[in-house]
Structure formats: C-alpha cells, structure tokens
Coordinates of C-alpha atoms in Angstrom, one line a residue:
Chain D
R1196 CA 0.0 0.0 0.0
P1197 CA 2.5 2.7 1.0
E1198 CA 4.6 2.2 -2.1
F1199 CA 1.7 3.2 -4.4
A1200 CA 1.0 6.2 -2.3
L1201 CA 4.5 7.8 -2.4
E1202 CA 4.5 7.7 -6.2
L1203 CA 1.3 9.7 -6.1
G1204 CA 2.0 12.3 -3.5
Q1205 CA 3.8 13.1 -0.2
K1206 CA 1.0 14.8 1.6
A1207 CA -2.1 12.8 1.8
M1208 CA -5.6 13.5 3.1
L1209 CA -7.2 10.3 4.5
V1210 CA -11.0 10.5 4.3
T1211 CA -12.8 8.2 6.7
G1212 CA -15.7 8.1 9.1
H1213 CA -16.1 7.9 12.9
S1214 CA -17.0 4.2 12.8
S1215 CA -13.9 3.4 10.8
M1216 CA -12.0 5.5 13.3
R1217 CA -13.2 3.1 16.0
R1218 CA -11.6 0.3 14.2
A1219 CA -8.5 2.0 15.5
G1220 CA -6.2 -0.7 14.4
V1221 CA -6.8 -0.2 10.8
L1222 CA -6.5 3.6 10.8
D1223 CA -3.4 3.7 12.9
R1224 CA -1.7 1.1 10.8
V1225 CA -2.5 2.9 7.5
V1226 CA -1.3 6.3 8.9
G1227 CA 1.8 4.6 10.4
D1228 CA 2.6 2.7 7.1
L1229 CA 2.3 5.9 5.1
K1230 CA 4.5 7.9 7.5
N1231 CA 7.2 5.2 7.4
N1232 CA 7.2 5.5 3.7
G1233 CA 7.5 9.2 3.6
V1234 CA 3.9 10.2 3.2
D1235 CA 2.4 12.7 5.7
T1236 CA -1.2 12.2 6.4
L1237 CA -4.0 14.5 7.4
V1238 CA -7.0 12.5 8.8
F1239 CA -10.3 13.9 7.8
D1240 CA -12.8 11.8 9.7
K1241 CA -16.1 13.6 9.2
V1242 CA -17.8 11.1 6.9
V1243 CA -21.4 10.1 7.6
P1244 CA -23.8 7.8 5.9
N1245 CA -25.6 9.4 2.9
P1246 CA -22.5 11.5 2.5
R1247 CA -23.0 15.2 2.6
A1248 CA -22.3 17.8 0.0
S1249 CA -21.2 20.0 2.9
T1250 CA -18.6 17.5 4.1
M1251 CA -17.2 17.3 0.6
D1252 CA -17.0 21.0 0.3
E1253 CA -15.3 21.3 3.7
G1254 CA -12.8 18.6 2.7
A1255 CA -12.1 20.2 -0.7
R1256 CA -11.4 23.6 1.0
M1257 CA -9.1 22.0 3.4
A1258 CA -7.3 20.1 0.6
R1259 CA -6.6 23.3 -1.2
Q1260 CA -5.5 25.2 1.9
E1261 CA -3.2 22.5 3.1
G1262 CA -1.6 21.7 -0.2
I1263 CA -2.8 18.1 -0.2
E1264 CA -1.2 16.1 -3.0
L1265 CA -3.2 12.8 -2.7
V1266 CA -6.6 11.8 -1.4
I1267 CA -7.2 8.4 0.2
G1268 CA -10.7 7.1 0.9
L1269 CA -10.8 4.4 3.6
G1270 CA -14.1 2.9 4.7
G1271 CA -17.5 2.0 3.2
G1272 CA -19.2 3.7 0.3
S1273 CA -19.7 6.9 2.2
A1274 CA -16.0 7.4 2.9
M1275 CA -15.1 6.5 -0.7
D1276 CA -17.8 8.7 -2.2
T1277 CA -16.8 11.6 0.1
A1278 CA -13.1 11.2 -1.0
K1279 CA -14.3 11.3 -4.7
G1280 CA -16.4 14.4 -4.1
I1281 CA -13.4 16.1 -2.4
V1282 CA -11.2 15.3 -5.4
L1283 CA -13.7 16.7 -7.8
A1284 CA -14.6 19.8 -5.8
S1285 CA -11.0 20.6 -5.0
T1286 CA -10.3 21.3 -8.7
G1287 CA -12.1 24.6 -8.4
T1288 CA -13.9 26.8 -5.9
K1289 CA -17.5 26.0 -6.7
P1290 CA -19.5 23.6 -4.4
I1291 CA -19.8 20.0 -5.3
W1292 CA -23.6 20.3 -5.6
D1293 CA -23.1 22.5 -8.7
Y1294 CA -21.5 19.7 -10.6
I1295 CA -24.8 17.7 -10.6
G1296 CA -26.6 17.4 -13.9
T1297 CA -24.1 19.5 -15.8
D1298 CA -21.6 18.3 -18.4
I1299 CA -18.8 18.0 -15.9
K1300 CA -15.7 20.0 -16.6
V1301 CA -12.8 20.7 -14.2
S1302 CA -10.9 23.9 -14.1
G1303 CA -7.8 22.9 -12.1
P1304 CA -5.5 19.9 -11.6
L1305 CA -7.0 16.7 -10.3
L1306 CA -5.6 15.1 -7.1
P1307 CA -4.8 11.4 -7.5
L1308 CA -7.2 9.1 -5.6
I1309 CA -6.6 5.8 -3.7
L1310 CA -9.7 3.9 -2.5
V1311 CA -9.6 1.2 0.2
P1312 CA -13.0 -0.4 0.9
T1313 CA -13.5 -1.9 4.3
M1314 CA -16.8 -3.5 3.5
A1315 CA -18.1 -5.6 0.6
A1316 CA -21.1 -3.5 -0.4
T1317 CA -21.1 -0.4 -2.6
G1318 CA -18.3 -1.3 -5.0
S1319 CA -17.5 2.4 -5.2
E1320 CA -13.8 1.4 -5.6
A1321 CA -14.3 0.2 -9.1
N1322 CA -16.1 3.2 -10.8
G1323 CA -16.2 7.0 -11.1
G1324 CA -19.5 7.6 -9.4
A1325 CA -20.5 9.1 -6.1
S1326 CA -23.7 9.6 -4.1
I1327 CA -24.2 13.1 -2.6
T1328 CA -26.8 14.2 -0.2
K1329 CA -27.9 17.8 0.5
R1330 CA -29.5 17.7 3.9
E1331 CA -30.9 21.2 3.8
T1332 CA -33.2 20.2 0.9
R1333 CA -33.4 16.5 1.7
E1334 CA -32.1 15.7 -1.8
K1335 CA -29.8 12.8 -2.8
A1336 CA -28.1 12.7 -6.2
Y1337 CA -25.6 10.5 -8.0
I1338 CA -22.9 11.9 -10.2
F1339 CA -20.5 10.0 -12.4
T1340 CA -17.4 11.2 -14.1
P1341 CA -14.0 9.7 -15.1
Y1342 CA -12.5 12.5 -13.0
M1343 CA -13.5 10.6 -9.9
F1344 CA -12.1 7.3 -11.0
P1345 CA -9.5 6.0 -8.6
K1346 CA -5.8 5.7 -9.6
V1347 CA -5.4 2.6 -7.4
S1348 CA -7.9 0.6 -5.4
I1349 CA -6.8 -1.8 -2.7
I1350 CA -9.3 -4.5 -2.1
D1351 CA -8.2 -6.3 1.0
P1352 CA -10.8 -8.7 2.4
E1353 CA -9.1 -8.8 5.8
L1354 CA -10.3 -5.3 6.4
T1355 CA -13.9 -6.6 6.1
L1356 CA -13.5 -9.3 8.8
T1357 CA -14.7 -6.9 11.6
V1358 CA -17.8 -5.6 9.8
P1359 CA -20.7 -6.4 12.1
K1360 CA -23.6 -8.7 11.2
K1361 CA -26.1 -6.1 10.2
Q1362 CA -23.8 -4.1 7.9
T1363 CA -22.6 -7.4 6.4
A1364 CA -26.1 -8.3 5.6
T1365 CA -27.2 -5.0 4.1
G1366 CA -23.9 -4.9 2.2
G1367 CA -24.8 -8.2 0.6
V1368 CA -28.2 -6.8 -0.3
D1369 CA -26.4 -3.8 -2.0
I1370 CA -24.2 -6.2 -4.0
F1371 CA -27.2 -8.3 -5.0
C1372 CA -29.1 -5.2 -6.1
H1373 CA -26.2 -3.9 -8.2
A1374 CA -26.1 -7.2 -10.1
V1375 CA -29.8 -8.1 -10.3
E1376 CA -31.4 -4.8 -11.2
G1377 CA -29.9 -4.3 -14.6
Y1378 CA -30.1 -8.1 -15.2
I1379 CA -33.8 -8.0 -14.9
T1380 CA -34.4 -4.7 -16.7
T1381 CA -32.0 -5.1 -19.7
Q1382 CA -33.5 -5.1 -23.2
E1383 CA -30.5 -6.7 -24.8
P1384 CA -29.2 -9.6 -22.7
S1385 CA -25.8 -11.0 -23.5
M1386 CA -24.8 -14.5 -22.8
V1387 CA -21.3 -13.8 -21.5
N1388 CA -22.5 -10.9 -19.4
D1389 CA -25.5 -12.9 -18.0
G1390 CA -23.0 -15.5 -16.9
I1391 CA -20.8 -12.9 -15.1
I1392 CA -23.8 -11.4 -13.3
E1393 CA -25.2 -14.8 -12.4
A1394 CA -21.8 -15.7 -10.8
V1395 CA -22.1 -12.6 -8.6
L1396 CA -25.7 -13.3 -7.6
R1397 CA -25.0 -17.0 -6.9
T1398 CA -22.1 -16.0 -4.7
V1399 CA -24.1 -13.6 -2.6
V1400 CA -27.1 -16.0 -2.3
E1401 CA -25.0 -18.9 -1.3
L1402 CA -22.5 -17.2 0.9
L1403 CA -24.3 -14.4 2.6
P1404 CA -26.3 -16.6 5.0
K1405 CA -23.2 -18.6 5.8
V1406 CA -21.0 -15.6 6.5
L1407 CA -23.6 -14.1 8.9
D1408 CA -23.0 -17.2 11.0
K1409 CA -19.2 -17.0 10.7
L1410 CA -18.2 -13.4 10.3
D1411 CA -14.5 -14.0 10.5
D1412 CA -14.2 -16.4 7.6
I1413 CA -11.6 -14.9 5.3
G1414 CA -12.5 -17.3 2.4
M1415 CA -16.1 -16.2 2.3
R1416 CA -15.3 -12.6 3.0
T1417 CA -12.9 -12.7 0.0
E1418 CA -15.5 -14.0 -2.3
L1419 CA -18.0 -11.3 -1.2
S1420 CA -15.3 -8.6 -1.8
W1421 CA -14.8 -9.8 -5.3
A1422 CA -18.5 -10.0 -6.0
S1423 CA -18.9 -6.4 -4.6
T1424 CA -16.1 -5.0 -6.8
I1425 CA -17.2 -6.7 -10.0
A1426 CA -20.9 -5.8 -9.4
C1427 CA -20.0 -2.1 -9.6
S1428 CA -17.4 -2.2 -12.3
Q1429 CA -18.0 -1.8 -16.0
L1430 CA -17.8 -5.6 -16.3
I1431 CA -21.4 -5.9 -15.1
A1432 CA -22.6 -4.0 -18.2
L1433 CA -20.3 -5.6 -20.8
G1434 CA -21.4 -4.9 -24.3
G1435 CA -24.4 -3.0 -23.0
G1436 CA -26.2 -6.1 -21.6
Y1437 CA -27.4 -4.2 -18.6
G1438 CA -30.5 -2.1 -17.9
P1439 CA -31.4 0.7 -15.5
R1440 CA -31.0 0.4 -11.7
T1441 CA -34.5 1.0 -10.6
C1442 CA -34.1 0.1 -6.9
H1443 CA -31.0 2.3 -6.6
S1444 CA -32.9 5.2 -8.1
I1445 CA -35.8 4.8 -5.7
S1446 CA -33.3 4.4 -2.8
N1447 CA -31.8 7.8 -3.5
F1448 CA -35.2 9.5 -2.7
L1449 CA -35.6 7.5 0.5
G1450 CA -32.0 8.1 1.6
G1451 CA -32.2 11.8 0.8
Y1452 CA -35.5 12.4 2.4
Y1453 CA -35.4 10.2 5.5
D1454 CA -31.6 9.8 5.8
V1455 CA -32.0 6.0 5.9
A1456 CA -28.7 4.1 5.3
H1457 CA -28.4 2.9 1.7
G1458 CA -28.4 -0.8 2.4
D1459 CA -31.5 -0.5 4.6
C1460 CA -33.3 1.3 1.8
L1461 CA -32.5 -1.4 -0.7
A1462 CA -33.5 -4.2 1.6
A1463 CA -36.9 -2.6 2.0
I1464 CA -37.3 -1.8 -1.7
L1465 CA -36.0 -5.1 -3.3
P1466 CA -38.9 -7.5 -2.6
V1467 CA -41.6 -4.9 -3.5
W1468 CA -39.7 -4.1 -6.7
M1469 CA -39.4 -7.8 -7.6
R1470 CA -43.2 -8.4 -7.2
Y1471 CA -44.0 -5.3 -9.2
T1472 CA -41.5 -6.1 -12.0
L1473 CA -42.2 -9.9 -12.3
P1474 CA -45.2 -9.7 -14.6
V1475 CA -43.4 -7.6 -17.3
R1476 CA -40.0 -9.2 -17.1
A1477 CA -41.0 -12.8 -16.4
E1478 CA -38.5 -14.2 -18.9
R1479 CA -35.6 -12.5 -17.2
F1480 CA -36.7 -13.8 -13.8
H1481 CA -37.0 -17.2 -15.3
A1482 CA -33.4 -16.9 -16.8
L1483 CA -32.2 -16.2 -13.3
G1484 CA -33.6 -19.5 -12.2
Chain B
R634 CA -11.0 4.7 -33.8
P635 CA -9.1 7.5 -35.4
E636 CA -9.8 9.9 -32.5
F637 CA -7.8 7.7 -30.1
A638 CA -4.9 7.4 -32.5
L639 CA -4.3 11.1 -33.0
E640 CA -4.0 11.7 -29.3
L641 CA -1.3 9.0 -29.2
G642 CA 0.8 9.9 -32.3
Q643 CA 0.8 11.4 -35.8
K644 CA 2.9 8.8 -37.5
A645 CA 1.7 5.2 -37.1
M646 CA 3.1 1.8 -38.0
L647 CA 0.2 -0.5 -38.9
V648 CA 1.3 -4.1 -38.2
T649 CA -0.7 -6.8 -40.0
G650 CA -0.4 -10.0 -42.1
H651 CA -0.9 -10.9 -45.7
S652 CA -4.2 -12.6 -45.0
S653 CA -5.5 -9.5 -43.3
M654 CA -4.2 -7.6 -46.3
R655 CA -6.4 -9.6 -48.5
R656 CA -9.4 -8.5 -46.5
A657 CA -8.6 -5.3 -48.4
G658 CA -11.7 -3.5 -47.2
V659 CA -10.7 -3.4 -43.6
L660 CA -7.1 -2.3 -44.1
D661 CA -8.0 0.4 -46.7
R662 CA -10.7 1.7 -44.4
V663 CA -8.4 1.9 -41.4
V664 CA -5.6 3.6 -43.3
G665 CA -8.1 6.0 -44.8
D666 CA -9.7 6.8 -41.5
L667 CA -6.3 7.5 -39.9
K668 CA -5.3 9.7 -42.8
N669 CA -8.5 11.7 -42.6
N670 CA -7.8 12.3 -38.9
G671 CA -4.2 13.5 -39.4
V672 CA -2.4 10.3 -38.8
D673 CA 0.1 9.1 -41.4
T674 CA 0.4 5.3 -41.7
L675 CA 3.2 3.1 -42.7
V676 CA 1.9 -0.4 -43.4
F677 CA 4.1 -3.2 -42.2
D678 CA 2.5 -6.4 -43.5
K679 CA 5.1 -9.1 -42.9
V680 CA 3.3 -10.9 -40.0
V681 CA 3.1 -14.8 -40.2
P682 CA 1.6 -17.4 -37.9
N683 CA 3.9 -18.3 -35.0
P684 CA 5.2 -14.7 -35.3
R685 CA 8.9 -14.5 -35.8
A686 CA 11.5 -12.8 -33.7
S687 CA 13.1 -11.7 -37.0
T688 CA 9.9 -9.9 -38.1
M689 CA 9.7 -8.1 -34.8
D690 CA 13.4 -7.0 -35.0
E691 CA 12.9 -5.8 -38.6
G692 CA 9.8 -3.8 -37.5
A693 CA 11.5 -2.3 -34.5
R694 CA 14.5 -1.2 -36.6
M695 CA 12.1 0.4 -39.1
A696 CA 10.1 2.1 -36.3
R697 CA 13.3 3.7 -35.0
Q698 CA 14.5 4.8 -38.5
E699 CA 11.2 6.2 -39.6
G700 CA 10.4 8.0 -36.4
I701 CA 7.2 6.1 -35.7
E702 CA 5.2 7.6 -32.9
L703 CA 2.4 4.9 -32.5
V704 CA 2.1 1.2 -33.3
I705 CA -1.2 -0.4 -34.3
G706 CA -1.6 -4.2 -34.4
L707 CA -4.5 -5.2 -36.7
G708 CA -5.3 -8.9 -37.2
G709 CA -5.2 -12.1 -35.2
G710 CA -2.9 -13.0 -32.4
S711 CA 0.2 -13.1 -34.6
A712 CA -0.3 -9.5 -35.8
M713 CA -1.0 -8.2 -32.3
D714 CA 1.9 -10.1 -30.8
T715 CA 4.2 -8.9 -33.5
A716 CA 3.1 -5.3 -32.8
K717 CA 3.8 -5.9 -29.1
G718 CA 7.3 -7.2 -29.9
I719 CA 8.0 -4.2 -32.1
V720 CA 7.0 -1.9 -29.3
L721 CA 9.3 -3.6 -26.8
A722 CA 12.3 -4.1 -29.1
S723 CA 12.1 -0.5 -30.4
T724 CA 13.0 0.8 -27.0
G725 CA 16.6 -0.2 -27.5
T726 CA 18.8 -1.9 -30.1
K727 CA 19.0 -5.4 -28.8
P728 CA 17.0 -8.2 -30.5
I729 CA 13.6 -9.2 -29.1
W730 CA 14.8 -12.7 -28.3
D731 CA 17.2 -11.2 -25.7
Y732 CA 14.3 -10.1 -23.6
I733 CA 13.2 -13.7 -23.0
G734 CA 13.7 -15.1 -19.5
T735 CA 15.2 -11.9 -18.2
D736 CA 13.8 -9.4 -15.7
I737 CA 12.5 -7.1 -18.5
K738 CA 13.8 -3.6 -18.4
V739 CA 13.6 -1.0 -21.2
S740 CA 16.2 1.6 -21.9
G741 CA 14.3 4.0 -24.1
P742 CA 10.8 5.5 -24.5
L743 CA 7.9 3.2 -25.2
L744 CA 5.7 3.7 -28.3
P745 CA 2.0 3.7 -27.5
L746 CA 0.2 0.6 -28.7
I747 CA -3.3 0.2 -30.2
L748 CA -4.6 -3.4 -30.8
V749 CA -7.5 -4.3 -33.1
P750 CA -8.3 -8.0 -33.1
T751 CA -10.0 -9.3 -36.3
M752 CA -10.7 -12.7 -34.8
A753 CA -12.2 -14.1 -31.6
A754 CA -9.3 -16.3 -30.5
T755 CA -6.1 -15.3 -28.8
G756 CA -7.4 -12.5 -26.6
S757 CA -4.0 -10.8 -27.0
E758 CA -5.7 -7.4 -27.0
A759 CA -6.4 -7.7 -23.2
N760 CA -2.9 -8.5 -21.8
G761 CA 0.8 -7.7 -22.0
G762 CA 2.0 -11.0 -23.4
A763 CA 3.3 -12.2 -26.7
S764 CA 4.4 -15.4 -28.4
I765 CA 7.7 -15.2 -30.2
T766 CA 9.2 -17.9 -32.5
K767 CA 12.8 -18.3 -33.5
R768 CA 12.7 -20.3 -36.7
E769 CA 16.5 -20.9 -36.8
T770 CA 16.4 -22.9 -33.6
R771 CA 12.7 -24.1 -33.8
E772 CA 12.0 -22.5 -30.5
K773 CA 8.8 -20.7 -29.4
A774 CA 8.6 -18.6 -26.3
Y775 CA 6.1 -16.4 -24.4
I776 CA 7.0 -13.2 -22.8
F777 CA 4.9 -11.1 -20.6
T778 CA 5.4 -7.5 -19.4
P779 CA 3.3 -4.4 -18.7
Y780 CA 5.5 -2.6 -21.3
M781 CA 3.5 -4.5 -24.0
F782 CA 0.1 -3.7 -22.6
P783 CA -2.0 -1.8 -25.1
K784 CA -3.1 1.8 -24.5
V785 CA -6.3 1.1 -26.3
S786 CA -7.9 -2.0 -27.7
I787 CA -10.8 -1.8 -30.1
I788 CA -12.9 -5.0 -30.1
D789 CA -15.2 -4.7 -33.0
P790 CA -17.0 -8.0 -33.7
E791 CA -17.9 -6.7 -37.2
L792 CA -14.3 -7.3 -38.2
T793 CA -14.7 -11.0 -37.3
L794 CA -17.7 -11.6 -39.7
T795 CA -15.4 -12.6 -42.6
V796 CA -13.2 -15.0 -40.6
P797 CA -13.5 -18.4 -42.5
K798 CA -15.0 -21.5 -41.0
K799 CA -11.8 -23.3 -40.0
Q800 CA -10.2 -20.3 -38.3
T801 CA -13.4 -19.5 -36.5
A802 CA -13.4 -23.1 -35.2
T803 CA -9.8 -23.2 -34.0
G804 CA -10.2 -19.7 -32.6
G805 CA -13.1 -21.1 -30.5
V806 CA -10.8 -23.9 -29.3
D807 CA -8.2 -21.3 -28.3
I808 CA -10.8 -19.4 -26.2
F809 CA -12.0 -22.6 -24.7
C810 CA -8.4 -23.6 -23.8
H811 CA -7.6 -20.2 -22.2
A812 CA -10.6 -20.6 -20.0
V813 CA -10.6 -24.3 -19.2
E814 CA -6.9 -25.0 -18.6
G815 CA -6.5 -22.9 -15.4
Y816 CA -10.0 -23.9 -14.3
I817 CA -9.0 -27.5 -14.2
T818 CA -5.5 -27.1 -12.8
T819 CA -6.1 -24.5 -10.1
Q820 CA -5.4 -25.5 -6.5
E821 CA -7.5 -22.7 -5.0
P822 CA -10.8 -22.3 -6.9
S823 CA -12.9 -19.2 -6.2
M824 CA -16.6 -19.1 -6.5
V825 CA -16.9 -15.8 -8.3
N826 CA -14.1 -16.6 -10.6
D827 CA -15.4 -20.1 -11.4
G828 CA -18.6 -18.5 -12.5
I829 CA -16.9 -16.1 -14.8
I830 CA -14.9 -18.9 -16.4
E831 CA -18.0 -21.0 -16.7
A832 CA -19.7 -18.2 -18.5
V833 CA -17.0 -18.1 -21.1
L834 CA -16.9 -21.8 -21.5
R835 CA -20.7 -22.1 -21.8
T836 CA -20.7 -19.4 -24.5
V837 CA -18.1 -21.1 -26.6
V838 CA -19.7 -24.6 -26.2
E839 CA -23.2 -23.3 -27.1
L840 CA -22.3 -20.8 -29.8
L841 CA -19.4 -22.3 -31.6
P842 CA -21.3 -25.0 -33.5
K843 CA -24.0 -22.5 -34.4
V844 CA -21.7 -19.8 -35.6
L845 CA -19.9 -22.3 -37.9
D846 CA -23.3 -22.8 -39.7
K847 CA -24.0 -19.1 -39.8
L848 CA -20.6 -17.3 -40.1
D849 CA -22.2 -13.8 -40.6
D850 CA -24.3 -13.7 -37.4
I851 CA -23.2 -10.5 -35.7
G852 CA -24.9 -11.4 -32.4
M853 CA -23.1 -14.7 -32.0
R854 CA -19.8 -13.2 -33.2
T855 CA -20.2 -10.4 -30.6
E856 CA -20.6 -13.0 -27.8
L857 CA -17.5 -14.9 -29.0
S858 CA -15.5 -11.7 -29.1
W859 CA -16.4 -10.9 -25.5
A860 CA -15.6 -14.4 -24.5
S861 CA -12.2 -14.2 -26.2
T862 CA -11.2 -10.9 -24.6
I863 CA -12.3 -11.9 -21.1
A864 CA -10.6 -15.3 -21.4
C865 CA -7.2 -13.7 -21.8
S866 CA -7.6 -10.8 -19.4
Q867 CA -6.7 -10.7 -15.8
L868 CA -10.4 -11.4 -15.0
I869 CA -10.0 -15.0 -15.7
A870 CA -7.5 -15.3 -12.8
L871 CA -9.3 -13.1 -10.3
G872 CA -8.0 -13.5 -6.8
G873 CA -5.6 -16.2 -8.0
G874 CA -8.3 -18.8 -8.7
Y875 CA -6.5 -20.0 -11.9
G876 CA -3.8 -22.6 -12.4
P877 CA -1.1 -23.2 -15.1
R878 CA -2.0 -23.4 -18.8
T879 CA -0.6 -26.8 -19.6
C880 CA -2.0 -27.2 -23.2
H881 CA -0.7 -23.7 -24.1
S882 CA 2.8 -24.6 -22.8
I883 CA 2.8 -27.9 -24.8
S884 CA 1.5 -26.0 -27.8
N885 CA 4.6 -23.7 -27.8
F886 CA 6.9 -26.7 -28.4
L887 CA 4.7 -28.0 -31.3
G888 CA 4.4 -24.5 -32.8
G889 CA 8.0 -23.8 -32.5
Y890 CA 9.3 -27.1 -33.8
Y891 CA 6.8 -27.9 -36.6
D892 CA 5.5 -24.3 -37.2
V893 CA 1.9 -25.6 -36.8
A894 CA -0.7 -22.8 -36.3
H895 CA -1.6 -22.2 -32.6
G896 CA -5.3 -23.1 -32.8
D897 CA -4.4 -26.4 -34.7
C898 CA -1.9 -27.4 -32.0
L899 CA -4.5 -26.8 -29.2
A900 CA -7.2 -28.7 -31.0
A901 CA -4.9 -31.7 -31.2
I902 CA -3.6 -31.4 -27.6
L903 CA -6.9 -30.7 -25.7
P904 CA -8.7 -34.1 -25.8
V905 CA -5.5 -36.0 -25.0
W906 CA -4.7 -33.6 -22.1
M907 CA -8.3 -33.9 -20.8
R908 CA -8.0 -37.7 -20.7
Y909 CA -4.6 -37.5 -19.0
T910 CA -5.7 -35.0 -16.4
L911 CA -9.1 -36.4 -15.6
P912 CA -8.0 -38.9 -12.9
V913 CA -6.1 -36.4 -10.8
R914 CA -8.5 -33.4 -11.2
A915 CA -11.8 -35.3 -11.3
E916 CA -13.5 -32.9 -8.9
R917 CA -12.8 -29.9 -11.1
F918 CA -14.1 -31.7 -14.2
H919 CA -17.1 -32.5 -12.1
A920 CA -17.5 -28.8 -11.1
L921 CA -17.5 -28.0 -14.8
G922 CA -20.5 -30.3 -15.3

C-alpha cells in the first residue's frame, strides 16, 4: 500500500468516518505505514452515511488550503464517495452540488485518488460515481465522471473481517441489487454478461447466510469482496447487456428524504420491486432461475 | 478509432499480415480513416503465424528509423503479438529474443500501442503477453510485461464476420483452452471466478457449433469476441483462482518445432490432455459439469 502512495504524493488526506475510526487498528496502521514511507497524512474523519455535500466542500477547501497532493478514501461507500467528491470539488472553488446534472468539466488539476474499501457493499472502488446528499433540501443525487475514477484501489478482504452482522447483511443486499437490477431490466441480454452477473448473484445468495454465522471467515469474505467489486465495475454492463438500476434510483429518494442508510433502503425496496417487475420481465426472472 | 490514434501519435506503423491484407476493405478503411484524422500510416504487413523474432526486429528497426510515434496491431494473435514485440524491441537496439527469461527492463521510451483484433481467438488485446518464435532454432517462447500492454484495444465484432469456418473453429478452441486449462489445474478455486470462467466456456460450447453454420451472425460473433477478450484478461485469474496453462505450454513446443498454427496445436492437444488430467483433477471436471 504505502509504495503506491508515495509515487502519487507526499502529503495525503485520509478520508474516513467515525465508525472506521473506532476500528482504530486499521486507521493507525494505515497512517503509520504511510509515515514510514515518507507520506504525511492529514486525517479527515467527518464522513457520515448518505455522505453530505457540505462534508465534501469542507474537505475540498481543506485540501486546497493544506496543499494536499493525494486523497485516500478508507471505509465503506460513504467514505469512498466523500473522497471522490473532495477530489472533484478541489479542482475549483464551486460547491460539489453545482457539478450535478451538468456536463462535468474541471478547471484545475485533479488530485490522485486511492480507495480502500473496508466493506463488501457499494463497489465504489471500481467506478467513477458518487452519491451526494444535500441535507438542507433532503435531496440525494448521483454523479458519475471519469475525474473521480481511482488511480489505485486496494481490495483487502481482511479489512472486512470486523464488519458487524447487520452491515454485512445489508452490504450483501447492495451487491445483490447492483447485479440483479440491470439483469432484470435489460432489453438486450448478452450470454457472456449474463454468466458474469449470475456468478455474482450466486455467490451472494450462497455465501451471505453462511458468512452471517461466521463473520471472521476470510475465504467467504474474500468471495464477497470480489463480488462487490465486480458488481459495480464496467464488467457488469459488458457490451451493453445491462438495464437501469430502478431500486437504486428509488433508494436515492428515501436516503435523501429520511436519511436512511443505503443498504437498509435497498433491503426494503427489493422485494416490492421484484413483485412489481415480475409480470413484465418474467422471462428474465426465469433466466435467473 | 481515429480519434484515439491522433492523441497518441501522428505517425503510425500498422502491423498486419498478408491474409489481413487480402481483406482489403478493412485495411484500406483503417488507413483512410487514420489519414482523414491527421495520422500518417506506414503499413508493415510481414506478419506470419507463430510470429517471428526476426519480423519483430525488422519492424523495430524500421520504427526507429522512420520516427514512428504509434504502433497499431491489426489482425489475429500473430499481428497483435508482432506489434507488441515491435514496441518492446524498439525501446533499445537489442533483439527481441534477448528479452526472454530476463527481468525485463527498457532503456528508451515506449511507443503507445493500439490493438485491433479481427478474430475471436487469442485475446492478446487484453494482456501484456506475446508469443515469439525463433525459426532458426525451432523455439517458441512467451514473454509477458506491462510494457507491451495496449493503451487502447478496439474490439469490433464486425471485423470478425469474414473469418473463415476453419479459423473460427480453431479460434473457438483457443478461447476454450484459455478458460478451461487454469480452471482444471487451479489449486484454489474461487466461486466468483469459477462463475466467470464457466460463462466463457458455456458461451463457446453453445455458440461455436451454431456460428460455424452461420458465419455472418453478428450477435453470436459479438458474444464470441467478448468471451475471447475476457478469457485472456486478468479477470480469468481473479484472486488467484487460476492454475497453469498446460496445453498452451505444450503447444509452444509444437508450434516452435513444426510451425503448426496455434489453434491447430491446441485442437490436437486438448482431448489428450483432458483424458490424461481427468483422474487427478476429477473434482474440477465434475464442477465443470
């Protein structure tokens, strides 16, 4: 890990949340490793679920003021997305919310980004997208741009060993939704791509109940980490064989309005969506088996 | 296509074979497109099956002399591998054969590489490896280095529509071998990775017989192209769940000694290898179903 970092910058901002903080071992080890390899680290630990536009703006301002050369996101989807938002917003002086819905252009240099997921869930480490919530107006949006694509992502399933039961479960639901939504809604299925998505779904369905009984099993945690990363990479939409993510879109409204955690939203939406979608997409449910 | 090229260089060497030449439409179109976009092209059409070290050295010399800024490999595995060898050898003055077996270092700048496969077979477009044959000593070797990784690969299944029946069949065998060899020999199978490999194998097994009866079916050709590209990318060995490629290793000796085409070698080796391997790897054959 530290070797990658030094090539990218000597002054890093480490973006993480309070709950990651509590897993003190990990944070201390990362900061220590970076220091031993010549990288100074500023810890920015203000990340919350449904990550806030205001947090990203604060981080971006600090990154500019402190002359940060490298941004590292360590944690779940919220930490990674906040790190992405900081990278994008720190290229200029306008707030992150202003980038939504526009043809995204940056006016200044882009800080390199390293992402280190500590949960198998959002797969944010494998794409250039981020969720952003504006608490004042109870809105939640999603932006996507190659500017927020990580330079390096370090997927280490050992970091997921201490994720508690409930977050492990909702993380699994998130992975399942990433894979199943487009599978069901696609208008142009592809044989190779169907097989890849089915591999992810089969892994979650078979392993999730087992891992909940044995949270420290590194083998199963590793499989879930791979499933998570693939489910949110471009692989899942190979050749266009992937439709819209309906549950995720609905979830943005719930998350924005009620500030409910992403995985909880999805767990509530998924069964209802399946019943609603079944009659019109019966052949895709059938293909799923 | 041409847009990518101009960003990478204004003077391109297009590496291809005589048989690709004969598909005059494609070559003329590529050269024309490049010209219209401000890229001058030197056509180097000396590629042969079991691509020669001598061809790569000749191309590398020419690239240096002519001030080439960009290398494009257009064709099957031999054309792509020759293009890769030219990129590597053109960084210095030593022959390509001298890079084999050493810790590969380059002494000069690296030309950017674009690969355009015209067959679904070797998957060379998705990795940094190349086969090299030394006819004088009847040796064939394989080298692998990030220096030969393409900047851009353009996988356009339309280019595969005119591949004749026999090459389509042996290309399918090549894809099948890339996927099945490591699947059978791995000591540490992974659930997600098994699923991805099985998706590739299922696609070849189901579609290859059908495409041989209907060579101009773009849907099936597209699926085979995806299967080919994935089967030779790092995806197929996700998390280490992939063993050695025994058939491919044996095939190098046959190809080097008798100059038999790669796909033909594999078609001859595969059934014998399967019978030989079955007793010791029965559980993996069983997993394959």
